[in-house]
Short mmCIF file of C-alpha atoms in Angstrom, two decimals:
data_model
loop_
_atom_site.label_atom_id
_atom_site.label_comp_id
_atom_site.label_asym_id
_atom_site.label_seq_id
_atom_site.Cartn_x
_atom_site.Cartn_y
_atom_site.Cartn_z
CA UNK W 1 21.12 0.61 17.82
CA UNK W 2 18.25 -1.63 16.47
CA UNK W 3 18.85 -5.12 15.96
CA UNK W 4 17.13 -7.28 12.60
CA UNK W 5 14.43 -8.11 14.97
CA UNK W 6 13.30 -5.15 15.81
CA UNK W 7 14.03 -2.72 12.91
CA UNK W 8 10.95 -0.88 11.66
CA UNK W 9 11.57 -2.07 8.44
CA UNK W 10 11.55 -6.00 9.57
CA UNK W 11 7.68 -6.46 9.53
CA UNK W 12 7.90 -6.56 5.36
CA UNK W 13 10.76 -9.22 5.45
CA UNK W 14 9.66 -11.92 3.41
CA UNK W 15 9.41 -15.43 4.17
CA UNK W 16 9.50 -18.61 2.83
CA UNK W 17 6.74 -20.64 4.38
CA UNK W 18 7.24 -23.46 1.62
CA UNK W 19 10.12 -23.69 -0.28
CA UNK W 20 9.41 -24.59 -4.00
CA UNK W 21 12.30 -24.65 -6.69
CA UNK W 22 11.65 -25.31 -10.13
CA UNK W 23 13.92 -25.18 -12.79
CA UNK W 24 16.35 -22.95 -10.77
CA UNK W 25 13.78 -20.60 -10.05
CA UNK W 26 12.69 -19.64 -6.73
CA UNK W 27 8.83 -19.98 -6.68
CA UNK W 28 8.46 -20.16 -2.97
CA UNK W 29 5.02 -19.70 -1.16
CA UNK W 30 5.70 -16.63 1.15
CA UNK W 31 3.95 -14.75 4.17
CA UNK W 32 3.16 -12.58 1.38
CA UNK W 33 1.50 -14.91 -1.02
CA UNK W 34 -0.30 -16.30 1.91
CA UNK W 35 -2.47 -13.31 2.88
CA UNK W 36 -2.81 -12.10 -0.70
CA UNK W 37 -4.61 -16.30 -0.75
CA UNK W 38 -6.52 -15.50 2.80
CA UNK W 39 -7.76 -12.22 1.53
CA UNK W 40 -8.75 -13.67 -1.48
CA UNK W 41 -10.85 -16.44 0.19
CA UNK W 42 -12.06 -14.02 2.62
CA UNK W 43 -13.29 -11.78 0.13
CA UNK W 44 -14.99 -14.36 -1.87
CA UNK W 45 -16.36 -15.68 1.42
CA UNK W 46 -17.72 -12.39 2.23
CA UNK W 47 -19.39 -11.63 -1.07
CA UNK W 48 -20.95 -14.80 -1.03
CA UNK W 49 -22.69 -14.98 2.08
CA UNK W 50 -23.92 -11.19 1.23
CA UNK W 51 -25.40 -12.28 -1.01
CA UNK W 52 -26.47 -15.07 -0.45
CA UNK W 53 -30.28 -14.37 0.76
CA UNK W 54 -30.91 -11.05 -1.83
CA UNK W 55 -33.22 -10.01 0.13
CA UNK W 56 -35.38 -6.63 -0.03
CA UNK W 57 -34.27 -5.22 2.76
CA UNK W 58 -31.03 -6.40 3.11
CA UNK W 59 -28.66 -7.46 6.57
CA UNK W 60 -25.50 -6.39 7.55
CA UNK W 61 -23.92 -8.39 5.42
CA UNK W 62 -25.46 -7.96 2.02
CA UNK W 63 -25.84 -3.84 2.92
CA UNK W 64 -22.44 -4.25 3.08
CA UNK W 65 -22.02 -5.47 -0.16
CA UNK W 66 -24.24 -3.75 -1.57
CA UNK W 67 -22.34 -0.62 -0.56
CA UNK W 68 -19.23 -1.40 -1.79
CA UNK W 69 -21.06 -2.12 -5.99
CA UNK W 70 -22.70 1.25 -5.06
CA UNK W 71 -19.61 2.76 -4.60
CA UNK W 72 -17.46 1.66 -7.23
CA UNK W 73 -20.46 1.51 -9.64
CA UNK W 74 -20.56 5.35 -8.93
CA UNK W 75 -16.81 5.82 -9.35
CA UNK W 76 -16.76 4.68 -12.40
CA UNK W 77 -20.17 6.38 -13.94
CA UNK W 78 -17.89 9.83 -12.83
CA UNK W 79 -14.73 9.23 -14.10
CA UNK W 80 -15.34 6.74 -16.94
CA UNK W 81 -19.56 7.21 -17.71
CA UNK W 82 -21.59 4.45 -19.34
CA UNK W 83 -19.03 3.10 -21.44
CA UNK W 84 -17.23 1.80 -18.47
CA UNK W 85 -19.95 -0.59 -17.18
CA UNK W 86 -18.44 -3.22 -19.06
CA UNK W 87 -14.91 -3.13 -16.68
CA UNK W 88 -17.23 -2.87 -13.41
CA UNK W 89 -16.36 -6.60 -12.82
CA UNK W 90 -12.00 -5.07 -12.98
CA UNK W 91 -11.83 -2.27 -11.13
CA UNK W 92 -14.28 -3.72 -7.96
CA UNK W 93 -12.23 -6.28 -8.00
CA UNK W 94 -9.38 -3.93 -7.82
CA UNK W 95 -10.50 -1.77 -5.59
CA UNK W 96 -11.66 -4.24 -3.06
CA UNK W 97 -8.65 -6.88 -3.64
CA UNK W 98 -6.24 -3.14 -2.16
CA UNK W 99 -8.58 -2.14 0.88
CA UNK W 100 -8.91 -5.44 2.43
CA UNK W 101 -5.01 -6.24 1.73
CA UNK W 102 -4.41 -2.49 3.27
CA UNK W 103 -6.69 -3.00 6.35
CA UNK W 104 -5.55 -6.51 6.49
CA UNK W 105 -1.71 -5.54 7.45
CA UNK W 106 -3.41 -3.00 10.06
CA UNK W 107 -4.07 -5.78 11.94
CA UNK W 108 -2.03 -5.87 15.61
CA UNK W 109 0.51 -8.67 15.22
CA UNK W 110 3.86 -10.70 17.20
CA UNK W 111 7.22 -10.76 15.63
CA UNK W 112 6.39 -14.50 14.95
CA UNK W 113 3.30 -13.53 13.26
CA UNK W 114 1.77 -14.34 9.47
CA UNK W 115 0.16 -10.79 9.65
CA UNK W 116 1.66 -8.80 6.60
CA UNK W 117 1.63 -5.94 4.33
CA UNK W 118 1.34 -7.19 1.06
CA UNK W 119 0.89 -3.90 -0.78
CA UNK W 120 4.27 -2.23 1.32
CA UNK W 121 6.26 -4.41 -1.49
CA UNK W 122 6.87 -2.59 -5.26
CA UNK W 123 6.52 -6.14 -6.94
CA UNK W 124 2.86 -6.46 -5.70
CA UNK W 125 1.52 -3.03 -6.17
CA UNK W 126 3.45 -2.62 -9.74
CA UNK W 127 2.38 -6.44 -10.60
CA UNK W 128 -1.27 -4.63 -10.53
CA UNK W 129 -0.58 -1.20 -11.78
CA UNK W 130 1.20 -3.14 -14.59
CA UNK W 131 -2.34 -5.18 -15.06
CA UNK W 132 -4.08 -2.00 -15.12
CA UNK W 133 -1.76 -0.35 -17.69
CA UNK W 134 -2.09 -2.95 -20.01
CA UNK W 135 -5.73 -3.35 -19.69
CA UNK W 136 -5.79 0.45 -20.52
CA UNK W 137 -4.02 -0.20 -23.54
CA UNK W 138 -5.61 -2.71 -24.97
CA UNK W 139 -9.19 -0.91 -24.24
CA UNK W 140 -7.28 2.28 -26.45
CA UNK W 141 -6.37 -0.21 -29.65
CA UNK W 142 -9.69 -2.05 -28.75
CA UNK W 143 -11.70 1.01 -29.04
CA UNK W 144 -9.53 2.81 -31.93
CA UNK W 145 -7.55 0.58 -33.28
CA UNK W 146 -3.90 2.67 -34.42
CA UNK W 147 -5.56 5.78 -34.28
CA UNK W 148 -5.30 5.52 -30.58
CA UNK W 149 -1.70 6.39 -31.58
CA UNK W 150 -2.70 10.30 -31.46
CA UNK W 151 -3.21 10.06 -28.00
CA UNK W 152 0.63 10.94 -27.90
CA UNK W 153 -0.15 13.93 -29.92
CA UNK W 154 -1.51 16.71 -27.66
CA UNK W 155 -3.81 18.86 -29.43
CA UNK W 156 -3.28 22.52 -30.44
CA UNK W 157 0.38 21.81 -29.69
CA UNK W 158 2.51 23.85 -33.15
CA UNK W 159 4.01 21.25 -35.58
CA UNK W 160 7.43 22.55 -34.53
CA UNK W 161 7.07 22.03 -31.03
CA UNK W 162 5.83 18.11 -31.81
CA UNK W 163 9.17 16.23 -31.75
CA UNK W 164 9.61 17.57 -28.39
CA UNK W 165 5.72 17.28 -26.94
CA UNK W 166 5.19 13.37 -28.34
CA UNK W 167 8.37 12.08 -26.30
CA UNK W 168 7.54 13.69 -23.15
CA UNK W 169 3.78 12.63 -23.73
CA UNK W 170 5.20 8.75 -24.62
CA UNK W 171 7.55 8.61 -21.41
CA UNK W 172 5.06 10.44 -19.18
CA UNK W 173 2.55 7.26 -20.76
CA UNK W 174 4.81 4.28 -20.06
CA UNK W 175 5.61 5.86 -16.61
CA UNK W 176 1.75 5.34 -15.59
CA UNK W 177 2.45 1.73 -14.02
CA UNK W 178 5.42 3.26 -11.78
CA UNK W 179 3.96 6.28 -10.50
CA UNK W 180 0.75 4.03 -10.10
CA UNK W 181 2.47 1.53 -7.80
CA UNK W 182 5.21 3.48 -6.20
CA UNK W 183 2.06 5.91 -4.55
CA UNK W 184 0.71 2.86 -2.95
CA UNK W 185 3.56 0.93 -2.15
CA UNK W 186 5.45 4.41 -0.57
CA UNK W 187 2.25 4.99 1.60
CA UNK W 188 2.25 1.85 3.58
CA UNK W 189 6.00 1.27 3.89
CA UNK W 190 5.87 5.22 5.44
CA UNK W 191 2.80 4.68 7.92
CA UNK W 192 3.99 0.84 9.03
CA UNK W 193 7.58 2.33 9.89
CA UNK W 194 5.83 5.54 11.72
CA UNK W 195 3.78 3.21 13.47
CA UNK W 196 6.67 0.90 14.76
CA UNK W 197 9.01 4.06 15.99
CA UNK W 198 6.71 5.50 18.32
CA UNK W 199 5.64 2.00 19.22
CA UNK W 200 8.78 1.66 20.25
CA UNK W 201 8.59 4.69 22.42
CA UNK W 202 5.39 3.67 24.13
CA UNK W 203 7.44 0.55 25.21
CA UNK W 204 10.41 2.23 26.56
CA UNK W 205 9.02 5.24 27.85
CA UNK W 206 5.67 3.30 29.24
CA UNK W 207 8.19 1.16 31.22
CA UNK W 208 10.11 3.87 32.68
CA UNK W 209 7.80 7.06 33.49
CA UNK W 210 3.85 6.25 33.57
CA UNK W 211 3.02 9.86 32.19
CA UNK W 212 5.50 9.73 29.58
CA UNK W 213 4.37 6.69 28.42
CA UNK W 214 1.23 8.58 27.48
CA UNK W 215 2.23 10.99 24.91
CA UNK W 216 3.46 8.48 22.19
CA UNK W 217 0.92 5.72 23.19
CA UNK W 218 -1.45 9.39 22.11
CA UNK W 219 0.35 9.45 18.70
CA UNK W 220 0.21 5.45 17.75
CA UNK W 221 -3.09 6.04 18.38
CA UNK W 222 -3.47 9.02 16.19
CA UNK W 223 -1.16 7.62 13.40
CA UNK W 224 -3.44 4.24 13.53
CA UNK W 225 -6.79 6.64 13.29
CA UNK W 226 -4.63 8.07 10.36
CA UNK W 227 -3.31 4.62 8.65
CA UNK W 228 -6.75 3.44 8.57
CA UNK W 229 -7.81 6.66 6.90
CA UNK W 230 -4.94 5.97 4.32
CA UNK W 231 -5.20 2.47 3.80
CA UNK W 232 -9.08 3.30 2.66
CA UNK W 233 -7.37 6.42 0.80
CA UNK W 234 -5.04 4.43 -1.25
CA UNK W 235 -7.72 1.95 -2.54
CA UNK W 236 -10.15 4.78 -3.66
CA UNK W 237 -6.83 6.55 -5.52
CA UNK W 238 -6.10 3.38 -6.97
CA UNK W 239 -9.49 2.77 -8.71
CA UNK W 240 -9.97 6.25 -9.66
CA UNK W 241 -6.88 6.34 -11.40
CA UNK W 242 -7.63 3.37 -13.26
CA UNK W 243 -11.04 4.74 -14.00
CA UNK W 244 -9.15 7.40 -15.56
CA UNK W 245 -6.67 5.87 -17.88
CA UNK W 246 -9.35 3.46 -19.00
CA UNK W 247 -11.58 6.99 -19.60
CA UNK W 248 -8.42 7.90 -21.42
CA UNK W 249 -8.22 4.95 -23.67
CA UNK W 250 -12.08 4.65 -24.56
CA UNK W 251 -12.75 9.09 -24.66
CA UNK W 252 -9.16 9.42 -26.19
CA UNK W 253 -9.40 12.06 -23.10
CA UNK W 254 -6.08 14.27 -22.91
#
């Protein structure tokens, strides 16, 4: 039987790297809000020196860059068209803020290390779906005021049928943020654990039978190949979906 220590589900413990109390309220600074801070810096860091020069034909650094506006400009001219140039600045953030913090907790690590997860937690991937839900919102009332109301109202639907269709449309609405987060936050926590069980196999087996030792060091392998595939995945789901509720709230799309 597993001990704390080395339970797959120990590498997203939280922990308190300075304690801060105010008022009775635990506002500690965490592993977690420490590498949400480093990939922060790092991010501005990296955008900064890319483009730093501007030049024609650009380096590593600023074609890197330079890819990731492309991409995200082009996300949102699909899903969203011209009228969703104006949230560029939200969702690259977005988008970029969840692949780094992703690839970030991909990173080999110690027990006794500061590498972490931050997105395998519900609080921090509904903290942003919950941003991008109420951004949505507001863009609907910006855009049409109370008529933005009638987005609960499918179209077509028989007056009859109405007090049914406008709750399920309402709940299906407000449960946006959840589903939103939940995807995200279910996806790491289920590709972290995979990786630490047949990590653990590669130990035990690798120490007993050479050949043995082979097969799951194979999978880890295969399921890291994978969790890098995901962890880009997840970011690009992310966006899109918020390209498509903000589509929602400026089209009135249903």
């Amino acid at each position: 039987m597993a001990t704390a220590e080395h339970s797959p589900l120990a590498q997203f413990e939280i922990k308190k790297l300075i304690p801060i109390e105010i008022g009775g309220v635990d506002i500690s600074f965490t592993n977690s809000a420490l590498v949400m801070t480093s990939v922060a810096i790092f991010i501005t860091g990296f955008m900064l020196i890319g483009m730093r020069k501007r030049a024609v034909v650009p380096g590593r650094f600023q074609g890197a860059v330079e890819f990731f506006h492309d991409y995200v400009h082009g996300l949102i001219a699909e899903n969203v068209g011209p009228a969703g140039k104006r949230y560029f600045p939200f969702v690259f953030t977005i988008f970029i803020f969840i692949l780094f913090l992703n690839l970030f907790g991909l990173v080999p690590s110690g027990p006794t290390s500061l590498i972490f997860t931050a997105t395998s937690h519900i609080i921090v991937t509904f903290a942003m779906a919950l941003v991008v839900f109420l951004l949505a919102t507001v863009v609907g009332f910006m855009h049409h005021g109370l008529h933005f109301l009638s987005f609960f109202v499918p179209k077509g639907v028989p007056g009859w049928l109405l007090p049914l269709m406008v709750p399920i449309e309402v709940a299906s609405y407000f449960l946006r943020p959840i589903t939103l987060s939940v995807r995200l936050f279910a996806n790491m926590v289920a590709g972290h654990v995979m990786l630490a069980v047949i990590g653990g196999f590669v130990v035990t087996l690798g120490a007993l039978f050479v050949v043995p030792g082979v097969v799951p060091l194979a999978a880890v392998v295969a399921i890291f190949a994978l969790e890098l595939l995901i962890a880009c995945l997840q970011a690009y789901v992310f966006a899109t979906l918020t390209c498509i509720y903000l589509n929602d709230a400026i089209h009135m799309a249903h």
